[in-house]
Amino acid sequence: MVRTVMDSPNSASDDRAPITYSLTEKIPAQVRLMDRLFGVTDGDCISNLRMDRNAFGRLCRILRDRCGMVDQRYVHVEEQTAMFLATLAHHKKTRIVGFDFNRSGYTVSHYMHEVMRAVIHLHSILLVEPTPVDDTCDDPRWNWFKGCLGALDETYINVRVSTADAPRYRSRKGQIATNTLAVCDRFLRFVNVLPGWEGSVADSRVLRDAVTRPNGLKVRRGSYYLCDNGYANSEGFLTPFKGVRYHLKEWGPQTQRPSSPKKQYNMRRTMARNVIERAFAVLKMRWGILRSASFYPIETQTRLIMTCFILHNYIRGEMQVDPVEQEMDGDGIEGDGGQPTDSEDLSQVQYVDAVESTAEWNQMRQDLAQYMWQNQ
């Protein structure tokens, strides 16, 4: 393909010959770049795209087979995906990515949105279905919480909005951010994500919205998630006792052992619920675009946040060794978490449809604390 560039009509050099160039002249340099990214070592691929070569190849295959992405004449799916991942991993601007890949800013922007739409399309298969803790669980952090599905919390992710919208997005910490609700199982895999709420909105309101949405958070009756005191202790959501210390840093090796059932319960609940904090830490270490406000419209920023959560699950399932997780403190989390069996009749399952504190759920928490105290 050959393009011709003419001088400006106002230019004094109208007698100069047109400048011609061919898009195919860029191909050798682009091929060399792609070979360096994922054709040489896993280390280079992980450093630039946050996944090894096998995981990257499988992701491109999935985007082709399930999302309908196709190779264009000059830009294959691998390069489209690589430009998108580089943007997420290092929070590069479009023109910087275009320079790195020897592409125009328009090309980078176009394929970034194409890949983003394709990844979001995969949410139904990459967001996991949690399995409750049962009698076979031998993890000392979780075996006290029979029926627990995992943990949930909200995290603030900085965004860039118009001056008129800034007050609504200002969080209690003074940052312009979106309040993102996320739910994960005990294996650091995300179950549900709800980004987009303004930073000034209370956590409890976001949770109520997630539960009441038609395709929102589904919590089976009899099961529950571990939460903090920003939520009500209600059916499906187990919180700590108020007025009793429960932060994990307060239970170090030199501190006094719990002296009451409530303190014992809060300590063990916090040790288990710490999984959501670790999941957030890994997520933000992996994707640089989550660590500072991007320059896209707020709708695009919200969708990019969703893609980061979905790709986290993909990497978690495809890479046996994740260097980002190895940098985290604490022990590793292993296991596949299981999936619902094909014979399970989901049409008969009843879900929690309200988030309101009840006497029955408060009594359940009290009984669990007494059980832990008596069996310590």
CSV table of C-alpha atoms in Angstrom, one decimal, residues 7 10 21 26 32 49 54 68-69 74 118 149 157 159 173 189 197 213 262 269 297 325 337 347 351 358 374:
chain,number,residue,atom,x,y,z
A,7,ASP,CA,3.1,19.9,0.3
A,10,ASN,CA,0.4,27.7,1.3
A,21,TYR,CA,6.0,6.1,1.2
A,26,LYS,CA,7.5,-0.6,8.3
A,32,ARG,CA,11.4,-7.5,15.0
A,49,LEU,CA,2.8,-7.7,28.7
A,54,ASN,CA,2.2,-19.4,26.3
A,68,GLY,CA,-14.5,-12.8,16.6
A,69,MET,CA,-11.3,-10.8,16.4
A,74,TYR,CA,-1.2,-5.0,8.4
A,118,ALA,CA,-13.4,-8.4,23.3
A,149,LEU,CA,-17.5,-18.2,49.6
A,157,ILE,CA,-9.0,3.7,41.7
A,159,VAL,CA,-9.8,8.6,37.6
A,173,LYS,CA,-9.3,10.5,51.4
A,189,ARG,CA,-9.7,-15.0,41.8
A,197,TRP,CA,-19.5,4.4,41.3
A,213,ARG,CA,-28.9,-5.8,39.8
A,262,LYS,CA,-15.2,-11.7,70.1
A,269,ARG,CA,-12.0,-13.5,60.3
A,297,PRO,CA,-13.2,9.5,29.2
A,325,GLU,CA,2.5,-12.8,43.2
A,337,GLY,CA,-11.3,-23.7,44.0
A,347,SER,CA,-32.9,-22.8,38.8
A,351,TYR,CA,-30.2,-15.9,46.4
A,358,THR,CA,-31.0,-9.1,61.1
A,374,GLN,CA,-14.4,-23.3,72.8
